[in-house]
């Protein structure tokens, strides 16, 4: 009879930390230039490193790997939060259309913002606003005591994603943004054209999101057995919903504004970790941050190397992995929970 | 206002134009088990939700040992009062021991983990309720009756002073019904109290000190089960003709004859 103790939580997080470290190493070494681990480590250790190897490591790979880790963590943690808030293991910011809302907010600023003097810096707040609105709409549809409305939720997500994609293409075409990779980035999610100046912002959004929601972890456990039941066990359920809504929107907004609509990370990682570690949110929330970070960095390494000389968007890799898993989960949970 | 364990005074509740509760007065004294009966839709579950502050009444007052429940923080209220719902939605595969331990939440700090004493208490309660053998099973894999026992164990682990139970025996077989009502009786010793909604009039009459009949949003009668379960009250509360006989131990047994409408025709 294993009960979650601080020791067990710490041990699990240490293992996941090691996995993340391995993933970061893989992310730094993967690429066409043939740089070895020794060379990479010496560049990282040398403060005054210069030359082609230093350029590749410090200007190309390190920012990309770090941003990938942050985006993966944001998406996985917000997946856990959406699942807990909607009491639905199939919830994921991409599947629910929340990423679509964020992307739409971002592209609105990119395509029309210049007319009113808004630059790229306004993209993350706009993506956050898009997220917040979509999540609030979703929550209104699901209702305060959401349980059987899985079909409504998923259908809303499908319809909203289709709408958001069409609106993104329309707005991007209007503003002449369809050339190059930018439109591709928004629609499928990629880490290839990242803006390093926003790394700090994504990190801040992640820390804020984690900091605000980790104290709610036990309340989220109690909510798994119904909001009313959680209230009767001492949880301020309205406050919990507000905090989760804002924190998850912050994280998805941050992730989408730098890497577009990367799907399924918020579904794959929480589900996998729930299978291994159990559903306790006191462990699942921080574990998902590590797991999501490692997963996206590995997926990006695969995306960069699987086709010789060409690069796939990382969203294609996560969707290829996540699509079948989603269908399997849908079948399984329909049988067990929602029947 | 009295110092009863739970005192419900003149509580009314409206959903839109519909009046569910129309001035309910009910006292649960310390050390007593009070049964609450009435036909479906009479407002029994709503009354429990109001008493646990999940719903706010349109008017009236609810107090615990003389203190209005609005004055309690959510956590402090959960230390005083635990609720066993009829059933519960479950969305994640928490193990039974984890669900039972959730009852300790009001007693723990924000980031606190359950102590050994908490785990020992949960195990002891599970043994008392008879669910210790499925401590490690997922709550998703349990039958309705087993799940109901887990929810009872969770409420007992909460160590409240007042227990509110909404049809705790609805999914249980006869042996478990008797066992659960015995647990409730045991709980009410040491000055703690329970309010139990039940459709099983014979068993609740046996297990309770008082029985309240709720009809059309009001307490029709409340008192010793033998005094309350009369043919006239049963006709008013349930719309049935019934005979009430005495069991060998003196408790009343209700034997319905037929629905009033049938009898009228």
XYZ file of C-alpha atoms in Angstrom:
604
model
C 0.000 0.000 0.000
C 2.174 2.887 -1.249
C 1.107 6.352 -0.181
C 2.616 9.487 -1.693
C 5.223 10.861 0.695
C 7.577 13.832 0.205
C 10.431 11.317 -0.151
C 8.672 9.361 -2.861
C 7.744 12.574 -4.688
C 11.331 13.797 -4.504
C 12.674 10.483 -5.757
C 10.262 10.425 -8.714
C 11.116 14.023 -9.616
C 14.857 13.255 -9.417
C 14.429 10.403 -11.897
C 12.438 12.678 -14.205
C 15.093 15.376 -13.764
C 17.696 12.893 -14.956
C 15.502 12.010 -17.946
C 15.213 15.732 -18.758
C 18.979 16.127 -18.505
C 19.386 13.216 -20.935
C 16.861 14.793 -23.302
C 18.646 18.167 -23.187
C 21.934 16.420 -23.997
C 20.294 14.643 -26.914
C 18.796 17.940 -28.076
C 22.215 19.630 -28.003
C 24.028 16.820 -29.804
C 21.399 16.051 -32.475
C 21.996 17.828 -35.755
C 23.790 17.657 -39.075
C 27.043 19.329 -37.983
C 28.467 16.249 -36.255
C 29.426 18.020 -33.019
C 30.341 15.562 -30.277
C 29.275 15.776 -26.650
C 32.835 16.713 -25.612
C 32.936 19.679 -27.959
C 29.499 20.833 -26.815
C 30.451 20.582 -23.149
C 33.670 22.521 -23.700
C 31.727 25.282 -25.480
C 29.241 25.408 -22.601
C 32.037 25.491 -20.025
C 34.016 28.236 -21.776
C 32.598 31.707 -21.161
C 34.562 33.205 -24.055
C 33.882 30.439 -26.561
C 33.841 31.532 -30.184
C 34.028 29.995 -33.618
C 31.600 27.848 -35.620
C 31.073 25.256 -32.863
C 30.247 27.971 -30.323
C 27.862 29.619 -32.813
C 26.022 26.370 -33.417
C 25.748 25.474 -29.748
C 25.108 28.873 -28.180
C 23.142 30.624 -30.924
C 21.221 27.800 -32.541
C 20.878 24.688 -30.449
C 20.908 25.869 -26.831
C 18.168 28.522 -27.256
C 16.078 26.075 -29.244
C 16.504 23.248 -26.730
C 15.771 25.525 -23.770
C 12.715 27.036 -25.407
C 11.539 23.572 -26.457
C 11.827 22.404 -22.862
C 9.867 25.406 -21.587
C 7.147 25.017 -24.226
C 6.858 21.280 -23.510
C 6.575 21.937 -19.780
C 3.908 24.623 -20.320
C 1.836 22.348 -22.557
C 2.074 19.264 -20.320
C 1.255 21.148 -17.112
C -1.677 22.932 -18.725
C -2.882 19.526 -19.982
C -2.920 18.237 -16.394
C -4.732 21.371 -15.259
C -7.380 21.191 -17.994
C -7.947 17.517 -17.236
C -8.322 18.225 -13.527
C -10.516 21.279 -14.007
C -12.862 19.630 -16.496
C -12.548 16.259 -14.742
C -11.870 14.725 -18.103
C -8.708 12.754 -18.924
C -9.152 13.548 -22.627
C -8.822 17.287 -22.138
C -5.757 18.834 -23.756
C -5.241 22.456 -24.808
C -4.904 21.411 -28.456
C -7.809 18.959 -28.568
C -10.088 21.425 -26.771
C -9.276 24.221 -29.217
C -7.589 26.386 -26.568
C -4.315 26.410 -28.508
C -6.376 27.463 -31.532
C -7.741 30.379 -29.519
C -4.221 31.374 -28.513
C -2.946 31.116 -32.087
C -5.847 33.205 -33.321
C -5.079 35.870 -30.725
C -1.424 35.863 -31.762
C -2.061 36.015 -35.497
C -4.593 38.819 -35.017
C -1.846 40.964 -33.519
C 0.700 39.894 -36.140
C -1.583 40.625 -39.067
C -3.535 43.637 -37.873
C -1.526 44.920 -34.911
C 0.956 46.932 -36.942
C -1.881 49.244 -38.015
C -2.308 50.299 -34.372
C 1.376 50.180 -33.500
C 1.525 46.710 -31.897
C 4.708 44.754 -32.502
C 5.806 41.179 -31.839
C 5.939 41.888 -28.098
C 2.138 42.061 -28.082
C 1.813 38.499 -29.412
C 2.137 36.628 -26.061
C -0.463 38.792 -24.265
C -2.798 38.437 -27.259
C -2.302 34.658 -27.255
C -3.005 34.641 -23.521
C -6.215 36.614 -24.088
C -7.247 34.209 -26.879
C -6.671 31.298 -24.506
C -8.572 32.862 -21.663
C -11.610 33.573 -23.831
C -11.624 30.067 -25.354
C -11.215 28.401 -21.955
C -13.998 30.479 -20.445
C -16.298 29.541 -23.346
C -15.365 25.868 -22.944
C -16.003 25.999 -19.271
C -19.380 27.621 -19.810
C -20.244 24.812 -22.231
C -19.023 22.094 -19.879
C -20.862 23.636 -16.946
C -19.771 23.904 -13.359
C -20.368 20.219 -12.716
C -19.034 18.914 -15.993
C -19.012 15.211 -16.293
C -20.880 13.639 -19.167
C -20.323 16.488 -21.563
C -17.193 14.878 -23.049
C -18.790 14.727 -26.484
C -19.819 18.387 -26.357
C -16.366 19.399 -25.222
C -14.541 17.442 -27.911
C -16.924 18.584 -30.635
C -16.502 22.176 -29.515
C -12.737 21.700 -29.708
C -12.897 20.207 -33.210
C -15.171 22.964 -34.494
C -13.174 25.709 -32.815
C -9.868 24.365 -34.170
C -11.303 24.283 -37.690
C -12.611 27.824 -37.247
C -9.325 29.073 -35.779
C -7.256 27.452 -38.553
C -9.446 29.005 -41.240
C -9.320 32.408 -39.528
C -5.532 32.153 -39.173
C -5.093 31.359 -42.878
C -7.494 34.181 -43.786
C -5.788 36.763 -41.574
C -2.301 35.637 -42.602
C -3.237 35.836 -46.293
C -4.664 39.294 -45.807
C -1.499 40.486 -44.135
C 0.849 38.694 -46.550
C 2.248 36.398 -43.878
C 1.767 33.218 -45.885
C 5.308 33.152 -47.219
C 8.008 31.162 -45.496
C 7.494 29.081 -42.418
C 5.457 31.449 -40.252
C 2.013 30.215 -41.238
C 3.211 26.626 -40.973
C 4.508 27.422 -37.504
C 1.151 28.683 -36.281
C -0.883 25.859 -37.748
C 1.133 22.783 -36.815
C 3.662 24.035 -34.306
C 7.385 24.273 -34.792
C 10.518 25.322 -32.966
C 12.404 26.200 -36.158
C 11.840 29.946 -36.234
C 11.884 30.755 -32.570
C 12.455 34.252 -31.238
C 15.014 33.922 -28.465
C 14.064 37.243 -26.901
C 10.847 35.716 -25.575
C 12.519 32.777 -23.763
C 12.545 34.708 -20.501
C 8.826 35.462 -20.838
C 7.940 31.831 -21.415
C 10.002 30.894 -18.357
C 8.236 33.515 -16.256
C 4.793 32.353 -17.454
C 5.713 28.749 -16.618
C 6.988 29.632 -13.150
C 3.909 31.774 -12.478
C 1.595 29.012 -13.698
C 3.347 26.339 -11.641
C 3.625 28.562 -8.581
C -0.069 29.424 -8.674
C -1.361 25.913 -9.247
C 0.943 23.677 -7.213
C -0.660 24.787 -3.912
C -4.014 23.755 -5.421
C -2.820 20.205 -6.138
C -4.643 18.553 -3.261
C -7.802 20.506 -4.065
C -7.550 19.207 -7.636
C -7.327 15.655 -6.248
C -10.501 16.244 -4.277
C -12.219 17.726 -7.338
C -11.698 14.419 -9.164
C -14.608 13.142 -7.074
C -16.863 16.052 -7.929
C -16.729 19.799 -7.320
C -19.428 19.673 -4.677
C -17.637 16.921 -2.810
C -14.407 18.943 -2.915
C -16.248 21.950 -1.519
C -17.547 19.831 1.342
C -13.944 18.828 2.067
C -12.901 22.445 2.432
C -11.907 23.490 -1.113
C -12.839 26.971 -2.330
C -13.862 25.627 -5.704
C -14.600 28.982 -7.384
C -11.189 30.345 -6.481
C -9.558 27.115 -7.638
C -11.321 27.347 -11.016
C -10.281 30.966 -11.503
C -6.628 30.292 -10.666
C -6.466 27.187 -12.867
C -8.164 29.016 -15.735
C -5.743 31.940 -15.632
C -2.620 29.847 -14.984
C -3.301 27.336 -17.761
C -4.161 30.154 -20.178
C -0.899 31.900 -19.299
C 1.109 28.778 -20.030
C -0.690 27.819 -23.250
C -0.559 31.442 -24.414
C 3.185 31.529 -23.810
C 3.794 28.198 -25.544
C 1.652 28.979 -28.597
C 3.019 32.481 -29.059
C 6.538 31.104 -29.545
C 5.943 27.687 -31.099
C 2.426 27.672 -32.577
C -0.131 24.911 -32.139
C 1.883 21.916 -30.989
C -0.675 19.248 -30.249
C -1.098 16.355 -27.831
C 1.828 17.058 -25.437
C -0.758 17.886 -22.781
C -2.447 14.556 -23.431
C 0.499 12.176 -23.845
C 2.634 13.238 -20.892
C -0.006 13.459 -18.142
C -1.479 10.154 -19.239
C 1.875 8.389 -19.312
C 2.869 9.807 -15.935
C -0.508 8.964 -14.419
C 0.064 5.356 -15.447
C 3.512 5.290 -13.810
C 3.112 7.597 -10.806
C -0.632 7.584 -10.138
C -3.135 10.426 -10.411
C -2.062 12.503 -7.372
C -1.683 16.087 -8.603
C 0.874 16.903 -5.897
C 3.301 14.804 -7.913
C 1.643 14.900 -11.326
C 1.915 18.693 -11.779
C 5.703 19.032 -11.249
C 6.334 15.644 -12.899
C 4.470 16.831 -16.010
C 6.679 19.901 -16.182
C 9.799 17.682 -16.327
C 8.163 15.060 -18.536
C 6.693 17.575 -21.000
C 10.023 19.389 -21.268
C 11.937 16.166 -21.947
C 9.330 14.896 -24.399
C 9.260 18.010 -26.572
C 13.050 18.289 -26.658
C 13.287 14.637 -27.785
C 10.504 15.113 -30.362
C 12.305 18.191 -31.693
C 15.579 16.259 -31.949
C 13.707 13.607 -33.951
C 12.068 16.294 -36.110
C 15.478 17.765 -36.905
C 17.190 14.507 -37.784
C 14.622 12.009 -39.090
C 14.748 13.362 -42.658
C 18.275 13.726 -43.908
C 19.007 17.403 -44.463
C 15.416 18.538 -43.997
C 13.479 19.415 -40.910
C 9.964 18.432 -39.895
C 7.831 20.674 -37.692
C 7.863 19.212 -34.193
C 4.054 19.410 -34.104
C 3.947 16.725 -36.793
C 5.921 14.340 -34.554
C 3.771 15.009 -31.457
C 0.576 14.628 -33.520
C 1.788 11.346 -35.010
C 2.390 10.050 -31.485
C -0.633 11.669 -29.878
C -3.375 10.958 -32.426
C -3.458 7.166 -31.953
C -3.070 7.546 -28.177
C -6.032 9.919 -28.106
C -8.229 7.421 -29.956
C -7.169 4.650 -27.582
C -7.881 6.831 -24.553
C -11.240 7.888 -25.936
C -12.279 4.260 -26.290
C -10.917 3.238 -22.901
C -12.407 6.092 -20.918
C -15.754 5.835 -22.649
C -15.891 2.275 -21.407
C -14.746 3.022 -17.871
C -15.895 6.476 -16.944
C -18.369 7.988 -19.304
C -20.561 5.042 -20.154
C -31.042 29.651 18.092
C -30.069 26.555 20.098
C -26.751 24.871 20.796
C -27.784 21.687 18.972
C -25.057 19.947 16.966
C -26.857 21.136 13.842
C -29.762 23.521 13.849
C -31.752 24.364 10.731
C -34.119 27.274 11.309
C -36.838 28.371 8.948
C -34.739 27.563 5.882
C -36.291 28.321 2.510
C -34.797 27.841 -0.935
C -36.050 28.773 -4.372
C -34.736 27.629 -7.761
C -36.165 30.276 -10.067
C -39.872 30.317 -9.331
C -39.848 26.845 -7.797
C -39.824 26.689 -4.029
C -37.927 23.579 -2.973
C -37.731 24.312 0.754
C -40.482 26.389 2.369
C -39.289 27.067 5.904
C -37.655 23.931 7.245
C -37.002 23.658 10.970
C -34.899 20.732 12.147
C -32.571 20.095 15.045
C -29.932 17.407 15.282
C -29.024 17.176 19.000
C -25.544 16.174 20.134
C -25.158 12.412 20.355
C -28.269 11.755 18.257
C -28.987 10.098 14.941
C -31.794 11.813 13.083
C -33.345 10.102 10.068
C -34.868 12.171 7.271
C -37.494 10.584 5.047
C -39.879 11.790 2.401
C -40.949 11.116 -1.155
C -38.663 11.758 -4.117
C -38.378 15.471 -4.816
C -39.448 16.447 -1.277
C -36.192 18.417 -0.863
C -34.138 16.019 1.299
C -30.905 16.163 -0.725
C -31.355 19.917 -1.231
C -31.606 20.329 2.539
C -28.319 18.445 2.970
C -26.654 20.638 0.349
C -27.894 23.750 2.130
C -26.726 22.400 5.494
C -23.240 21.790 4.067
C -23.203 25.305 2.524
C -22.950 24.092 -1.048
C -26.230 25.925 -1.653
C -27.171 29.197 -0.015
C -30.718 29.348 1.327
C -33.006 32.165 0.207
C -33.804 32.743 3.874
C -33.340 31.117 7.261
C -30.337 30.127 9.358
C -28.132 27.111 9.857
C -25.862 26.802 12.861
C -23.433 24.319 14.341
C -23.444 24.308 18.156
C -24.893 27.802 18.094
C -22.446 29.260 15.548
C -23.848 30.257 12.137
C -22.177 28.237 9.340
C -21.427 31.418 7.350
C -18.872 32.270 10.026
C -16.790 29.153 9.336
C -14.051 29.026 6.730
C -14.562 26.200 4.207
C -11.853 24.145 5.886
C -13.123 24.736 9.408
C -16.616 23.774 8.302
C -15.192 20.551 6.814
C -13.646 19.741 10.188
C -17.089 20.045 11.784
C -19.254 18.499 9.136
C -18.750 15.652 6.634
C -21.079 14.627 3.838
C -21.581 11.188 2.309
C -23.177 11.781 -1.112
C -25.483 9.282 -2.820
C -22.820 8.602 -5.404
C -19.922 10.453 -6.876
C -18.499 11.098 -10.313
C -14.978 9.699 -10.603
C -12.653 10.851 -13.336
C -9.224 9.525 -12.403
C -8.053 6.128 -11.145
C -7.393 7.054 -7.510
C -6.884 4.025 -5.293
C -9.347 3.377 -2.494
C -6.774 4.217 0.213
C -6.065 7.534 -1.538
C -9.769 8.399 -1.645
C -10.221 7.513 2.032
C -7.182 9.644 2.912
C -8.788 12.610 1.133
C -10.921 12.838 4.272
C -7.848 14.150 6.094
C -7.561 17.182 3.778
C -9.253 19.718 6.061
C -6.754 18.790 8.780
C -3.614 19.215 6.615
C -1.682 22.305 5.534
C -1.785 23.556 1.933
C 1.247 21.572 0.784
C 1.073 18.969 3.542
C 1.324 15.247 3.013
C -0.591 12.733 5.123
C 1.295 11.611 8.242
C 1.669 8.041 9.479
C -1.071 8.757 11.986
C -3.382 9.816 9.136
C -2.618 6.605 7.232
C -3.155 4.523 10.386
C -6.517 6.222 10.963
C -7.571 5.608 7.341
C -6.634 1.919 7.649
C -8.494 1.563 10.922
C -11.622 3.178 9.418
C -11.382 0.980 6.302
C -11.259 -2.055 8.534
C -14.312 -0.848 10.444
C -16.227 -0.255 7.216
C -15.044 -3.604 5.832
C -13.198 -2.352 2.752
C -9.599 -2.990 3.814
C -9.171 -5.751 1.230
C -9.622 -3.378 -1.692
C -7.420 -0.592 -0.383
C -5.215 -0.754 -3.482
C -7.958 -1.122 -6.075
C -8.865 1.774 -8.348
C -12.108 3.479 -7.370
C -13.071 3.259 -11.056
C -13.227 -0.531 -10.769
C -15.641 -0.671 -7.822
C -19.358 -1.420 -7.888
C -21.848 1.240 -6.758
C -22.189 -0.389 -3.334
C -18.425 -0.678 -2.797
C -17.979 2.928 -3.838
C -20.611 3.974 -1.324
C -18.655 2.229 1.439
C -15.490 4.059 0.359
C -17.305 7.402 0.602
C -18.516 6.491 4.097
C -14.944 5.605 5.096
C -13.722 8.925 3.669
C -16.291 10.837 5.728
C -15.377 8.955 8.916
C -11.670 9.621 8.299
C -12.574 13.302 8.158
C -13.408 13.000 11.901
C -16.262 15.504 11.845
C -18.629 16.233 14.696
C -21.667 16.004 12.427
C -22.154 13.474 9.646
C -24.667 14.092 6.854
C -25.501 10.972 4.844
C -27.570 11.012 1.662
C -29.073 7.570 1.203
C -25.886 5.829 2.319
C -27.473 2.404 1.961
C -29.100 2.871 -1.461
C -26.728 0.534 -3.328
C -26.068 -1.870 -0.459
C -27.288 -5.375 0.301
C -29.169 -6.030 3.540
C -26.125 -7.101 5.561
C -24.195 -3.990 4.540
C -27.221 -1.752 5.232
C -27.355 -2.999 8.790
C -23.572 -2.681 9.141
C -23.568 0.919 7.854
C -26.399 1.982 10.145
C -24.525 0.358 13.068
C -21.488 2.429 12.088
C -23.611 5.575 12.133
C -24.964 4.643 15.578
C -21.414 4.076 16.852
C -20.364 7.401 15.388
C -23.103 9.203 17.330
C -21.678 8.044 20.628
C -19.190 10.493 22.230
C -21.521 13.405 21.569
C -21.232 13.344 17.789
C -24.329 13.407 15.598
C -25.682 12.242 12.262
C -28.452 13.214 9.882
C -29.321 10.318 7.560
C -31.562 10.431 4.524
C -33.045 7.006 3.888
C -35.946 5.447 2.065
C -35.678 2.356 4.233
C -38.163 3.334 6.931
C -37.844 0.144 8.981
C -34.066 0.333 9.238
C -33.918 4.087 9.800
C -36.591 3.796 12.497
C -34.383 1.277 14.233
C -31.124 3.177 13.827
C -32.340 6.678 14.670
C -33.313 8.526 17.810
C -35.576 10.832 15.884
C -37.227 10.691 12.509
C -38.265 13.701 10.467
C -40.723 13.461 7.601
C -40.228 16.029 4.872
C -43.203 16.822 2.664
C -43.512 19.571 0.091
C -40.518 21.484 1.390
C -41.512 21.426 5.072
C -40.956 19.160 8.032
C -44.303 17.459 8.433
C -43.430 15.835 11.736
C -40.324 15.101 13.754
C -39.926 12.988 16.865
C -39.542 9.392 18.027
C -39.867 7.127 14.964
C -42.820 5.303 16.547
C -44.659 8.609 17.001
C -43.900 9.942 13.523
C -44.553 6.872 11.397
C -48.333 6.933 11.628
C -50.769 6.003 8.828
C -51.937 9.636 8.637
C -48.385 11.003 8.299
C -47.494 8.334 5.751
C -50.536 9.255 3.689
C -49.561 12.948 3.766
C -45.844 12.418 3.139
C -45.914 9.583 0.598
C -49.524 9.463 -0.572
C -49.891 5.821 0.456
C -52.189 3.868 2.698
C -50.090 1.844 5.086
C -50.360 -0.242 8.207
C -47.848 0.375 10.946
C -47.122 -2.570 13.203
C -44.659 -3.081 15.996
C -41.546 -5.195 15.573
C -40.599 -7.439 18.528
C -38.131 -4.764 19.717
C -40.870 -2.121 19.703
C -39.705 -0.255 16.585
C -42.356 0.578 13.978
C -42.689 -1.423 10.759
C -44.456 0.187 7.812
C -46.425 -2.138 5.559
C -47.745 -0.264 2.529
C -51.111 -1.338 1.169
C -51.472 0.490 -2.128
C -51.051 3.904 -3.659
C -53.688 6.341 -2.469
C -54.909 6.995 -5.971
C -55.589 3.269 -6.440
C -57.370 3.117 -3.123
C -59.510 6.119 -3.996
C -60.624 4.749 -7.309
